[in-house]
Amino acid sequence: MSEPTPPTSGDTRTTPAQAPATGRIPHGPFRPGDQVQLTDPKGRINTITLQPGKQYHSHKGSIEHDTIIGSHEGTVFRSSGGTEYLAFRPLLSDFAVRMPRGAAVVYPKDAAQIVAQADIFPGARVIEAGAGSGALTCFLLRAVGEHGLVSSYERRPDFADIARGNVEKFFGGPHPSWKLTVGSLEDALTETEVDRVVLDMLAPWETVDAVAKALIPGGLVCAYIATTTQMSRVVEELRGHGAFAEPYAFETMLRSWHVEGLAVRPDHRMVGHTGFLVTARRLADGVTPPLRRRRPAKGAQPDAAADGAPAT
């Protein structure tokens, strides 16, 4: 297991979840090889990888790695210059926004919505088109667990290398549930009977037919796109294909709040638009989707609008 649980006292069983010599253990005392976030009094974060005999250096002094190793998370360490640093392991959300990048990353607020709205469950078989830098891949692997599958497709070999490095860095080695293929989803897809498909690519509408063939009835496709024109095109492609129920399109905005005594207000900055999400369920083979009975907005259908326009 990529995030194993340390064995309890007297437990000598050898299982993937109890192999402390392999993978990242995200709890317990700090160990050599762990990533640690050191936060100074101004909230500035520096991430280090613990190595025996090494030091963390800054203009505010140094801290011995050996001082941190063996300590618990949430401990405060004082540098040689007198500055105090609070030490925690980075959360996945922290790692995702600070990881080395090739392609732009899917931000945690969107990754969380993908996991929730696409109902990525333990043991699920998930196809990911567009591994990018591996941020979303890490969230998907966390969700499916050691008994699931995330099969990622990435067209660019350089992006695939970056994604592989980031995934292995976060999980402490190769994840047993991950398969990475260099190639396009349309040409290289081999999996069938999958539960979920997540599309993070420039033209997701080009893959709708391949996605329909791979998904089980009741399965779900989720597309992450950046622009309204992309969103419109993928929604209309899903509607017109005939194998999917009515698509659902939305976006998520995240705003933090300043809370200090009686001064309670929204922060001046927020994480606004990053992308749109579109989800749709796979129908059973041979089923015709019900006809929508919703009155279209004016101008929604250009031809109808033209027919109803007054003559000049």
PDB file of C-alpha atoms in Angstrom:
ATOM      1  CA  MET A   1       0.000   0.000   0.000  1.00  0.00           C
ATOM      2  CA  SER A   2       1.278   3.444  -0.820  1.00  0.00           C
ATOM      3  CA  GLU A   3       0.212   4.899   2.538  1.00  0.00           C
ATOM      4  CA  PRO A   4       0.690   1.946   4.893  1.00  0.00           C
ATOM      5  CA  THR A   5      -0.359   1.696   8.488  1.00  0.00           C
ATOM      6  CA  PRO A   6       2.455   0.877  10.908  1.00  0.00           C
ATOM      7  CA  PRO A   7       2.001  -2.539  12.558  1.00  0.00           C
ATOM      8  CA  THR A   8       0.786  -2.614  16.117  1.00  0.00           C
ATOM      9  CA  SER A   9       2.914  -4.111  18.851  1.00  0.00           C
ATOM     10  CA  GLY A  10       3.256  -7.870  18.456  1.00  0.00           C
ATOM     11  CA  ASP A  11       1.663  -7.898  14.994  1.00  0.00           C
ATOM     12  CA  THR A  12       3.979  -9.750  12.623  1.00  0.00           C
ATOM     13  CA  ARG A  13       1.615 -10.155   9.700  1.00  0.00           C
ATOM     14  CA  THR A  14       2.936  -9.009   6.328  1.00  0.00           C
ATOM     15  CA  THR A  15       0.274  -7.208   4.296  1.00  0.00           C
ATOM     16  CA  PRO A  16       0.460  -4.270   1.874  1.00  0.00           C
ATOM     17  CA  ALA A  17      -1.190  -2.023   4.458  1.00  0.00           C
ATOM     18  CA  GLN A  18       1.376  -2.930   7.116  1.00  0.00           C
ATOM     19  CA  ALA A  19       4.668  -2.604   5.314  1.00  0.00           C
ATOM     20  CA  PRO A  20       6.360   0.371   6.984  1.00  0.00           C
ATOM     21  CA  ALA A  21       9.471  -0.058   4.852  1.00  0.00           C
ATOM     22  CA  THR A  22       7.611   1.017   1.717  1.00  0.00           C
ATOM     23  CA  GLY A  23       5.502   4.012   0.861  1.00  0.00           C
ATOM     24  CA  ARG A  24       4.504   7.152   2.704  1.00  0.00           C
ATOM     25  CA  ILE A  25       3.052   6.914   6.199  1.00  0.00           C
ATOM     26  CA  PRO A  26       0.950  10.078   6.650  1.00  0.00           C
ATOM     27  CA  HIS A  27       0.796  10.004  10.455  1.00  0.00           C
ATOM     28  CA  GLY A  28       2.918   9.333  13.514  1.00  0.00           C
ATOM     29  CA  PRO A  29       6.320  10.865  14.328  1.00  0.00           C
ATOM     30  CA  PHE A  30       8.342  12.458  11.543  1.00  0.00           C
ATOM     31  CA  ARG A  31      10.572   9.974   9.722  1.00  0.00           C
ATOM     32  CA  PRO A  32      13.523  10.323   7.340  1.00  0.00           C
ATOM     33  CA  GLY A  33      12.167  10.948   3.847  1.00  0.00           C
ATOM     34  CA  ASP A  34       9.025  12.698   5.088  1.00  0.00           C
ATOM     35  CA  GLN A  35       8.030  16.032   3.612  1.00  0.00           C
ATOM     36  CA  VAL A  36       7.557  18.686   6.277  1.00  0.00           C
ATOM     37  CA  GLN A  37       6.013  22.138   6.021  1.00  0.00           C
ATOM     38  CA  LEU A  38       7.728  24.724   8.200  1.00  0.00           C
ATOM     39  CA  THR A  39       5.490  27.770   8.717  1.00  0.00           C
ATOM     40  CA  ASP A  40       6.982  30.985  10.090  1.00  0.00           C
ATOM     41  CA  PRO A  41       5.118  33.596  12.201  1.00  0.00           C
ATOM     42  CA  LYS A  42       4.034  35.461   9.041  1.00  0.00           C
ATOM     43  CA  GLY A  43       2.425  32.349   7.597  1.00  0.00           C
ATOM     44  CA  ARG A  44       5.094  31.739   4.974  1.00  0.00           C
ATOM     45  CA  ILE A  45       5.566  28.056   4.222  1.00  0.00           C
ATOM     46  CA  ASN A  46       8.759  26.228   3.338  1.00  0.00           C
ATOM     47  CA  THR A  47       8.608  22.516   2.483  1.00  0.00           C
ATOM     48  CA  ILE A  48      11.608  20.300   3.172  1.00  0.00           C
ATOM     49  CA  THR A  49      12.358  16.579   2.877  1.00  0.00           C
ATOM     50  CA  LEU A  50      13.866  15.193   6.058  1.00  0.00           C
ATOM     51  CA  GLN A  51      17.343  13.685   5.747  1.00  0.00           C
ATOM     52  CA  PRO A  52      19.523  12.671   8.704  1.00  0.00           C
ATOM     53  CA  GLY A  53      22.457  15.030   9.164  1.00  0.00           C
ATOM     54  CA  LYS A  54      20.990  17.781   6.972  1.00  0.00           C
ATOM     55  CA  GLN A  55      19.934  21.312   7.893  1.00  0.00           C
ATOM     56  CA  TYR A  56      17.179  23.693   6.823  1.00  0.00           C
ATOM     57  CA  HIS A  57      18.725  27.095   6.087  1.00  0.00           C
ATOM     58  CA  SER A  58      17.097  30.506   5.669  1.00  0.00           C
ATOM     59  CA  HIS A  59      18.001  34.115   6.384  1.00  0.00           C
ATOM     60  CA  LYS A  60      16.378  33.548   9.790  1.00  0.00           C
ATOM     61  CA  GLY A  61      18.786  30.807  10.786  1.00  0.00           C
ATOM     62  CA  SER A  62      18.948  27.036  10.508  1.00  0.00           C
ATOM     63  CA  ILE A  63      17.178  23.991  11.944  1.00  0.00           C
ATOM     64  CA  GLU A  64      18.741  20.546  12.177  1.00  0.00           C
ATOM     65  CA  HIS A  65      16.710  17.851  10.415  1.00  0.00           C
ATOM     66  CA  ASP A  66      17.699  15.477  13.214  1.00  0.00           C
ATOM     67  CA  THR A  67      15.848  17.758  15.639  1.00  0.00           C
ATOM     68  CA  ILE A  68      12.637  17.297  13.652  1.00  0.00           C
ATOM     69  CA  ILE A  69      12.977  13.548  13.015  1.00  0.00           C
ATOM     70  CA  GLY A  70      11.166  11.624  15.743  1.00  0.00           C
ATOM     71  CA  SER A  71       9.009  14.590  16.780  1.00  0.00           C
ATOM     72  CA  HIS A  72       5.247  14.716  16.361  1.00  0.00           C
ATOM     73  CA  GLU A  73       3.344  16.906  13.934  1.00  0.00           C
ATOM     74  CA  GLY A  74       2.284  20.235  15.354  1.00  0.00           C
ATOM     75  CA  THR A  75       5.616  20.776  17.117  1.00  0.00           C
ATOM     76  CA  VAL A  76       7.281  24.212  17.129  1.00  0.00           C
ATOM     77  CA  PHE A  77      10.995  24.394  16.319  1.00  0.00           C
ATOM     78  CA  ARG A  78      13.237  27.396  16.920  1.00  0.00           C
ATOM     79  CA  SER A  79      15.889  28.260  14.340  1.00  0.00           C
ATOM     80  CA  SER A  80      19.424  29.283  15.266  1.00  0.00           C
ATOM     81  CA  GLY A  81      18.306  32.863  14.619  1.00  0.00           C
ATOM     82  CA  GLY A  82      15.459  32.626  17.128  1.00  0.00           C
ATOM     83  CA  THR A  83      12.522  32.334  14.695  1.00  0.00           C
ATOM     84  CA  GLU A  84       9.846  29.778  15.555  1.00  0.00           C
ATOM     85  CA  TYR A  85       8.497  27.421  12.895  1.00  0.00           C
ATOM     86  CA  LEU A  86       5.411  25.228  13.146  1.00  0.00           C
ATOM     87  CA  ALA A  87       5.908  21.789  11.561  1.00  0.00           C
ATOM     88  CA  PHE A  88       3.254  19.670   9.842  1.00  0.00           C
ATOM     89  CA  ARG A  89       3.216  17.166   7.020  1.00  0.00           C
ATOM     90  CA  PRO A  90       1.686  18.785   3.919  1.00  0.00           C
ATOM     91  CA  LEU A  91      -1.906  17.874   3.160  1.00  0.00           C
ATOM     92  CA  LEU A  92      -2.717  16.664  -0.323  1.00  0.00           C
ATOM     93  CA  SER A  93      -4.288  20.064  -1.010  1.00  0.00           C
ATOM     94  CA  ASP A  94      -0.995  21.727  -0.040  1.00  0.00           C
ATOM     95  CA  PHE A  95       1.062  19.356  -2.161  1.00  0.00           C
ATOM     96  CA  ALA A  96      -1.178  19.806  -5.212  1.00  0.00           C
ATOM     97  CA  VAL A  97      -0.743  23.568  -5.448  1.00  0.00           C
ATOM     98  CA  ARG A  98       3.027  23.457  -4.826  1.00  0.00           C
ATOM     99  CA  MET A  99       4.031  20.440  -6.911  1.00  0.00           C
ATOM    100  CA  PRO A 100       6.349  20.770  -9.932  1.00  0.00           C
ATOM    101  CA  ARG A 101       4.221  21.506 -12.978  1.00  0.00           C
ATOM    102  CA  GLY A 102       4.140  20.805 -16.651  1.00  0.00           C
ATOM    103  CA  ALA A 103       0.460  21.290 -17.362  1.00  0.00           C
ATOM    104  CA  ALA A 104      -1.737  23.440 -15.128  1.00  0.00           C
ATOM    105  CA  VAL A 105      -3.023  21.552 -12.100  1.00  0.00           C
ATOM    106  CA  VAL A 106      -6.626  20.891 -11.110  1.00  0.00           C
ATOM    107  CA  TYR A 107      -7.030  22.924  -7.923  1.00  0.00           C
ATOM    108  CA  PRO A 108      -8.184  21.221  -4.717  1.00  0.00           C
ATOM    109  CA  LYS A 109     -11.599  22.893  -4.786  1.00  0.00           C
ATOM    110  CA  ASP A 110     -12.302  21.339  -8.190  1.00  0.00           C
ATOM    111  CA  ALA A 111     -10.652  18.011  -7.387  1.00  0.00           C
ATOM    112  CA  ALA A 112     -12.861  17.737  -4.305  1.00  0.00           C
ATOM    113  CA  GLN A 113     -15.963  18.390  -6.406  1.00  0.00           C
ATOM    114  CA  ILE A 114     -14.861  15.792  -8.956  1.00  0.00           C
ATOM    115  CA  VAL A 115     -14.422  13.164  -6.243  1.00  0.00           C
ATOM    116  CA  ALA A 116     -17.789  14.066  -4.681  1.00  0.00           C
ATOM    117  CA  GLN A 117     -19.970  14.793  -7.723  1.00  0.00           C
ATOM    118  CA  ALA A 118     -18.545  11.888  -9.726  1.00  0.00           C
ATOM    119  CA  ASP A 119     -18.940   9.672  -6.644  1.00  0.00           C
ATOM    120  CA  ILE A 120     -15.439   8.193  -6.826  1.00  0.00           C
ATOM    121  CA  PHE A 121     -15.663   5.333  -4.333  1.00  0.00           C
ATOM    122  CA  PRO A 122     -13.182   2.834  -2.826  1.00  0.00           C
ATOM    123  CA  GLY A 123     -12.560   0.038  -5.309  1.00  0.00           C
ATOM    124  CA  ALA A 124     -13.818   2.017  -8.315  1.00  0.00           C
ATOM    125  CA  ARG A 125     -12.333   1.551 -11.773  1.00  0.00           C
ATOM    126  CA  VAL A 126     -11.594   5.063 -13.055  1.00  0.00           C
ATOM    127  CA  ILE A 127     -10.237   6.287 -16.383  1.00  0.00           C
ATOM    128  CA  GLU A 128      -8.459   9.659 -16.363  1.00  0.00           C
ATOM    129  CA  ALA A 129      -7.798  11.393 -19.674  1.00  0.00           C
ATOM    130  CA  GLY A 130      -5.105  14.034 -19.249  1.00  0.00           C
ATOM    131  CA  ALA A 131      -2.782  13.189 -16.356  1.00  0.00           C
ATOM    132  CA  GLY A 132      -1.150  16.619 -16.640  1.00  0.00           C
ATOM    133  CA  SER A 133       1.024  17.205 -13.585  1.00  0.00           C
ATOM    134  CA  GLY A 134      -0.651  14.485 -11.507  1.00  0.00           C
ATOM    135  CA  ALA A 135      -2.590  16.620  -9.015  1.00  0.00           C
ATOM    136  CA  LEU A 136      -6.020  15.196  -9.839  1.00  0.00           C
ATOM    137  CA  THR A 137      -4.462  11.739 -10.147  1.00  0.00           C
ATOM    138  CA  CYS A 138      -3.422  11.899  -6.487  1.00  0.00           C
ATOM    139  CA  PHE A 139      -6.963  12.773  -5.405  1.00  0.00           C
ATOM    140  CA  LEU A 140      -8.418   9.950  -7.508  1.00  0.00           C
ATOM    141  CA  LEU A 141      -5.933   7.424  -6.123  1.00  0.00           C
ATOM    142  CA  ARG A 142      -6.779   8.496  -2.582  1.00  0.00           C
ATOM    143  CA  ALA A 143     -10.471   7.927  -3.346  1.00  0.00           C
ATOM    144  CA  VAL A 144     -10.264   4.505  -5.046  1.00  0.00           C
ATOM    145  CA  GLY A 145      -7.827   3.077  -2.500  1.00  0.00           C
ATOM    146  CA  GLU A 146      -5.538   0.089  -2.907  1.00  0.00           C
ATOM    147  CA  HIS A 147      -8.251  -2.159  -4.380  1.00  0.00           C
ATOM    148  CA  GLY A 148      -9.402   0.235  -7.099  1.00  0.00           C
ATOM    149  CA  LEU A 149      -7.854   1.333 -10.382  1.00  0.00           C
ATOM    150  CA  VAL A 150      -6.957   4.704 -11.849  1.00  0.00           C
ATOM    151  CA  SER A 151      -5.842   4.321 -15.453  1.00  0.00           C
ATOM    152  CA  SER A 152      -4.442   7.642 -16.689  1.00  0.00           C
ATOM    153  CA  TYR A 153      -3.829   8.591 -20.312  1.00  0.00           C
ATOM    154  CA  GLU A 154      -1.484  11.444 -21.234  1.00  0.00           C
ATOM    155  CA  ARG A 155      -0.560  12.422 -24.789  1.00  0.00           C
ATOM    156  CA  ARG A 156       2.677  14.213 -23.932  1.00  0.00           C
ATOM    157  CA  PRO A 157       5.587  12.109 -22.640  1.00  0.00           C
ATOM    158  CA  ASP A 158       7.079  15.083 -20.767  1.00  0.00           C
ATOM    159  CA  PHE A 159       3.843  15.664 -18.870  1.00  0.00           C
ATOM    160  CA  ALA A 160       3.596  11.931 -18.151  1.00  0.00           C
ATOM    161  CA  ASP A 161       7.073  12.004 -16.597  1.00  0.00           C
ATOM    162  CA  ILE A 162       6.138  14.967 -14.398  1.00  0.00           C
ATOM    163  CA  ALA A 163       2.893  13.295 -13.312  1.00  0.00           C
ATOM    164  CA  ARG A 164       4.714  10.068 -12.475  1.00  0.00           C
ATOM    165  CA  GLY A 165       7.302  11.937 -10.421  1.00  0.00           C
ATOM    166  CA  ASN A 166       4.676  13.877  -8.472  1.00  0.00           C
ATOM    167  CA  VAL A 167       2.524  10.836  -7.745  1.00  0.00           C
ATOM    168  CA  GLU A 168       5.515   8.822  -6.559  1.00  0.00           C
ATOM    169  CA  LYS A 169       6.774  11.740  -4.483  1.00  0.00           C
ATOM    170  CA  PHE A 170       3.452  12.169  -2.703  1.00  0.00           C
ATOM    171  CA  PHE A 171       2.755   8.483  -2.093  1.00  0.00           C
ATOM    172  CA  GLY A 172       6.369   7.573  -1.399  1.00  0.00           C
ATOM    173  CA  GLY A 173       6.735   5.286  -4.411  1.00  0.00           C
ATOM    174  CA  PRO A 174       4.711   3.724  -7.250  1.00  0.00           C
ATOM    175  CA  HIS A 175       1.026   3.428  -6.350  1.00  0.00           C
ATOM    176  CA  PRO A 176      -0.294  -0.134  -6.796  1.00  0.00           C
ATOM    177  CA  SER A 177      -3.637   1.118  -8.138  1.00  0.00           C
ATOM    178  CA  TRP A 178      -2.214   3.392 -10.837  1.00  0.00           C
ATOM    179  CA  LYS A 179      -1.592   2.686 -14.499  1.00  0.00           C
ATOM    180  CA  LEU A 180      -0.137   5.426 -16.732  1.00  0.00           C
ATOM    181  CA  THR A 181      -0.314   5.203 -20.526  1.00  0.00           C
ATOM    182  CA  VAL A 182       1.333   7.662 -22.922  1.00  0.00           C
ATOM    183  CA  GLY A 183      -1.141   8.171 -25.749  1.00  0.00           C
ATOM    184  CA  SER A 184      -4.567   9.597 -26.531  1.00  0.00           C
ATOM    185  CA  LEU A 185      -7.670   8.139 -24.940  1.00  0.00           C
ATOM    186  CA  GLU A 186      -9.356   7.658 -28.315  1.00  0.00           C
ATOM    187  CA  ASP A 187      -6.481   5.589 -29.709  1.00  0.00           C
ATOM    188  CA  ALA A 188      -5.054   3.816 -26.656  1.00  0.00           C
ATOM    189  CA  LEU A 189      -8.069   3.042 -24.441  1.00  0.00           C
ATOM    190  CA  THR A 190      -8.178  -0.669 -23.624  1.00  0.00           C
ATOM    191  CA  GLU A 191     -10.266  -0.807 -20.432  1.00  0.00           C
ATOM    192  CA  THR A 192     -13.930  -1.751 -20.491  1.00  0.00           C
ATOM    193  CA  GLU A 193     -16.573  -2.055 -17.778  1.00  0.00           C
ATOM    194  CA  VAL A 194     -15.253   1.005 -15.946  1.00  0.00           C
ATOM    195  CA  ASP A 195     -17.202   2.890 -13.295  1.00  0.00           C
ATOM    196  CA  ARG A 196     -16.077   6.459 -13.930  1.00  0.00           C
ATOM    197  CA  VAL A 197     -14.296   8.482 -16.608  1.00  0.00           C
ATOM    198  CA  VAL A 198     -12.710  11.855 -15.788  1.00  0.00           C
ATOM    199  CA  LEU A 199     -11.752  14.063 -18.733  1.00  0.00           C
ATOM    200  CA  ASP A 200      -9.252  16.889 -18.218  1.00  0.00           C
ATOM    201  CA  MET A 201      -8.365  17.745 -21.793  1.00  0.00           C
ATOM    202  CA  LEU A 202      -8.756  20.399 -24.471  1.00  0.00           C
ATOM    203  CA  ALA A 203     -11.465  18.690 -26.559  1.00  0.00           C
ATOM    204  CA  PRO A 204     -13.376  16.200 -24.380  1.00  0.00           C
ATOM    205  CA  TRP A 205     -16.229  16.009 -26.901  1.00  0.00           C
ATOM    206  CA  GLU A 206     -13.934  14.042 -29.204  1.00  0.00           C
ATOM    207  CA  THR A 207     -13.856  11.166 -26.700  1.00  0.00           C
ATOM    208  CA  VAL A 208     -17.580  10.801 -25.979  1.00  0.00           C
ATOM    209  CA  ASP A 209     -18.018   7.727 -28.170  1.00  0.00           C
ATOM    210  CA  ALA A 210     -14.994   5.968 -26.639  1.00  0.00           C
ATOM    211  CA  VAL A 211     -16.204   6.899 -23.158  1.00  0.00           C
ATOM    212  CA  ALA A 212     -19.671   5.486 -23.840  1.00  0.00           C
ATOM    213  CA  LYS A 213     -18.163   2.165 -24.916  1.00  0.00           C
ATOM    214  CA  ALA A 214     -15.973   1.937 -21.804  1.00  0.00           C
ATOM    215  CA  LEU A 215     -18.547   2.860 -19.138  1.00  0.00           C
ATOM    216  CA  ILE A 216     -20.900   0.411 -17.477  1.00  0.00           C
ATOM    217  CA  PRO A 217     -24.636   1.302 -17.373  1.00  0.00           C
ATOM    218  CA  GLY A 218     -25.019   3.765 -14.525  1.00  0.00           C
ATOM    219  CA  GLY A 219     -21.386   4.810 -14.828  1.00  0.00           C
ATOM    220  CA  LEU A 220     -20.506   8.479 -14.934  1.00  0.00           C
ATOM    221  CA  VAL A 221     -18.362  10.761 -17.047  1.00  0.00           C
ATOM    222  CA  CYS A 222     -17.011  14.014 -15.593  1.00  0.00           C
ATOM    223  CA  ALA A 223     -15.350  16.633 -17.797  1.00  0.00           C
ATOM    224  CA  TYR A 224     -13.229  19.494 -16.450  1.00  0.00           C
ATOM    225  CA  ILE A 225     -13.071  22.381 -18.918  1.00  0.00           C
ATOM    226  CA  ALA A 226     -11.906  25.975 -18.792  1.00  0.00           C
ATOM    227  CA  THR A 227     -14.237  27.982 -21.055  1.00  0.00           C
ATOM    228  CA  THR A 228     -17.946  28.403 -21.706  1.00  0.00           C
ATOM    229  CA  THR A 229     -17.549  27.443 -25.364  1.00  0.00           C
ATOM    230  CA  GLN A 230     -15.925  24.151 -24.357  1.00  0.00           C
ATOM    231  CA  MET A 231     -18.659  23.565 -21.793  1.00  0.00           C
ATOM    232  CA  SER A 232     -21.421  24.193 -24.328  1.00  0.00           C
ATOM    233  CA  ARG A 233     -19.862  21.887 -26.881  1.00  0.00           C
ATOM    234  CA  VAL A 234     -19.306  18.960 -24.532  1.00  0.00           C
ATOM    235  CA  VAL A 235     -22.836  19.263 -23.096  1.00  0.00           C
ATOM    236  CA  GLU A 236     -24.416  19.265 -26.554  1.00  0.00           C
ATOM    237  CA  GLU A 237     -22.237  16.317 -27.621  1.00  0.00           C
ATOM    238  CA  LEU A 238     -23.351  14.312 -24.591  1.00  0.00           C
ATOM    239  CA  ARG A 239     -26.995  15.187 -25.257  1.00  0.00           C
ATOM    240  CA  GLY A 240     -26.775  14.292 -28.909  1.00  0.00           C
ATOM    241  CA  HIS A 241     -24.905  11.020 -28.424  1.00  0.00           C
ATOM    242  CA  GLY A 242     -27.906   9.153 -27.044  1.00  0.00           C
ATOM    243  CA  ALA A 243     -26.068   7.023 -24.476  1.00  0.00           C
ATOM    244  CA  PHE A 244     -26.160   9.526 -21.609  1.00  0.00           C
ATOM    245  CA  ALA A 245     -28.749  11.058 -19.319  1.00  0.00           C
ATOM    246  CA  GLU A 246     -29.106  14.840 -19.120  1.00  0.00           C
ATOM    247  CA  PRO A 247     -25.712  16.466 -18.363  1.00  0.00           C
ATOM    248  CA  TYR A 248     -25.196  18.659 -15.313  1.00  0.00           C
ATOM    249  CA  ALA A 249     -22.854  21.660 -15.622  1.00  0.00           C
ATOM    250  CA  PHE A 250     -21.553  23.817 -12.768  1.00  0.00           C
ATOM    251  CA  GLU A 251     -18.570  25.651 -11.294  1.00  0.00           C
ATOM    252  CA  THR A 252     -17.291  26.144  -7.755  1.00  0.00           C
ATOM    253  CA  MET A 253     -15.938  29.304  -6.160  1.00  0.00           C
ATOM    254  CA  LEU A 254     -14.107  29.330  -2.842  1.00  0.00           C
ATOM    255  CA  ARG A 255     -13.949  32.327  -0.518  1.00  0.00           C
ATOM    256  CA  SER A 256     -12.150  32.332   2.809  1.00  0.00           C
ATOM    257  CA  TRP A 257     -13.105  34.610   5.698  1.00  0.00           C
ATOM    258  CA  HIS A 258     -11.152  36.872   8.008  1.00  0.00           C
ATOM    259  CA  VAL A 259     -12.200  36.141  11.596  1.00  0.00           C
ATOM    260  CA  GLU A 260     -10.519  38.126  14.363  1.00  0.00           C
ATOM    261  CA  GLY A 261     -12.579  39.145  17.371  1.00  0.00           C
ATOM    262  CA  LEU A 262     -15.525  41.211  16.157  1.00  0.00           C
ATOM    263  CA  ALA A 263     -13.866  41.789  12.783  1.00  0.00           C
ATOM    264  CA  VAL A 264     -15.603  39.105  10.721  1.00  0.00           C
ATOM    265  CA  ARG A 265     -15.667  39.666   6.977  1.00  0.00           C
ATOM    266  CA  PRO A 266     -14.852  37.941   3.708  1.00  0.00           C
ATOM    267  CA  ASP A 267     -11.205  37.995   2.728  1.00  0.00           C
ATOM    268  CA  HIS A 268     -10.321  40.476   0.011  1.00  0.00           C
ATOM    269  CA  ARG A 269      -9.100  37.692  -2.265  1.00  0.00           C
ATOM    270  CA  MET A 270     -10.825  34.480  -3.268  1.00  0.00           C
ATOM    271  CA  VAL A 271     -10.307  31.485  -5.535  1.00  0.00           C
ATOM    272  CA  GLY A 272     -12.811  32.336  -8.233  1.00  0.00           C
ATOM    273  CA  HIS A 273     -13.226  30.725 -11.613  1.00  0.00           C
ATOM    274  CA  THR A 274     -10.769  27.963 -12.378  1.00  0.00           C
ATOM    275  CA  GLY A 275     -12.893  25.697 -14.543  1.00  0.00           C
ATOM    276  CA  PHE A 276     -16.300  24.190 -15.238  1.00  0.00           C
ATOM    277  CA  LEU A 277     -17.403  20.642 -14.470  1.00  0.00           C
ATOM    278  CA  VAL A 278     -19.873  18.642 -16.544  1.00  0.00           C
ATOM    279  CA  THR A 279     -21.205  15.267 -15.393  1.00  0.00           C
ATOM    280  CA  ALA A 280     -23.508  12.762 -17.099  1.00  0.00           C
ATOM    281  CA  ARG A 281     -24.665   9.205 -16.325  1.00  0.00           C
ATOM    282  CA  ARG A 282     -24.401   6.314 -18.778  1.00  0.00           C
ATOM    283  CA  LEU A 283     -27.737   4.840 -19.857  1.00  0.00           C
ATOM    284  CA  ALA A 284     -28.323   1.137 -20.389  1.00  0.00           C
ATOM    285  CA  ASP A 285     -27.713  -0.041 -23.947  1.00  0.00           C
ATOM    286  CA  GLY A 286     -30.685   0.474 -26.234  1.00  0.00           C
ATOM    287  CA  VAL A 287     -32.420   2.947 -23.928  1.00  0.00           C
ATOM    288  CA  THR A 288     -33.600   6.252 -25.366  1.00  0.00           C
ATOM    289  CA  PRO A 289     -33.184   9.177 -22.962  1.00  0.00           C
ATOM    290  CA  PRO A 290     -36.462  10.839 -21.951  1.00  0.00           C
ATOM    291  CA  LEU A 291     -37.410  13.919 -23.931  1.00  0.00           C
ATOM    292  CA  ARG A 292     -36.701  17.057 -21.956  1.00  0.00           C
ATOM    293  CA  ARG A 293     -39.800  19.095 -21.150  1.00  0.00           C
ATOM    294  CA  ARG A 294     -38.143  22.367 -20.308  1.00  0.00           C
ATOM    295  CA  ARG A 295     -39.016  25.584 -22.079  1.00  0.00           C
ATOM    296  CA  PRO A 296     -35.866  26.819 -23.849  1.00  0.00           C
ATOM    297  CA  ALA A 297     -34.590  30.293 -23.153  1.00  0.00           C
ATOM    298  CA  LYS A 298     -34.944  32.903 -25.867  1.00  0.00           C
ATOM    299  CA  GLY A 299     -32.067  32.594 -28.275  1.00  0.00           C
ATOM    300  CA  ALA A 300     -31.043  29.140 -27.034  1.00  0.00           C
ATOM    301  CA  GLN A 301     -31.746  27.674 -30.475  1.00  0.00           C
ATOM    302  CA  PRO A 302     -30.487  30.041 -33.191  1.00  0.00           C
ATOM    303  CA  ASP A 303     -32.750  28.610 -35.914  1.00  0.00           C
ATOM    304  CA  ALA A 304     -35.884  28.931 -33.809  1.00  0.00           C
ATOM    305  CA  ALA A 305     -34.950  32.476 -32.865  1.00  0.00           C
ATOM    306  CA  ALA A 306     -34.466  33.350 -36.505  1.00  0.00           C
ATOM    307  CA  ASP A 307     -37.853  31.866 -37.470  1.00  0.00           C
ATOM    308  CA  GLY A 308     -39.606  33.922 -34.833  1.00  0.00           C
ATOM    309  CA  ALA A 309     -37.850  37.179 -35.637  1.00  0.00           C
ATOM    310  CA  PRO A 310     -40.096  39.937 -37.013  1.00  0.00           C
ATOM    311  CA  ALA A 311     -39.710  40.700 -40.675  1.00  0.00           C
ATOM    312  CA  THR A 312     -37.955  43.947 -41.581  1.00  0.00           C
TER     313      THR A 312
END
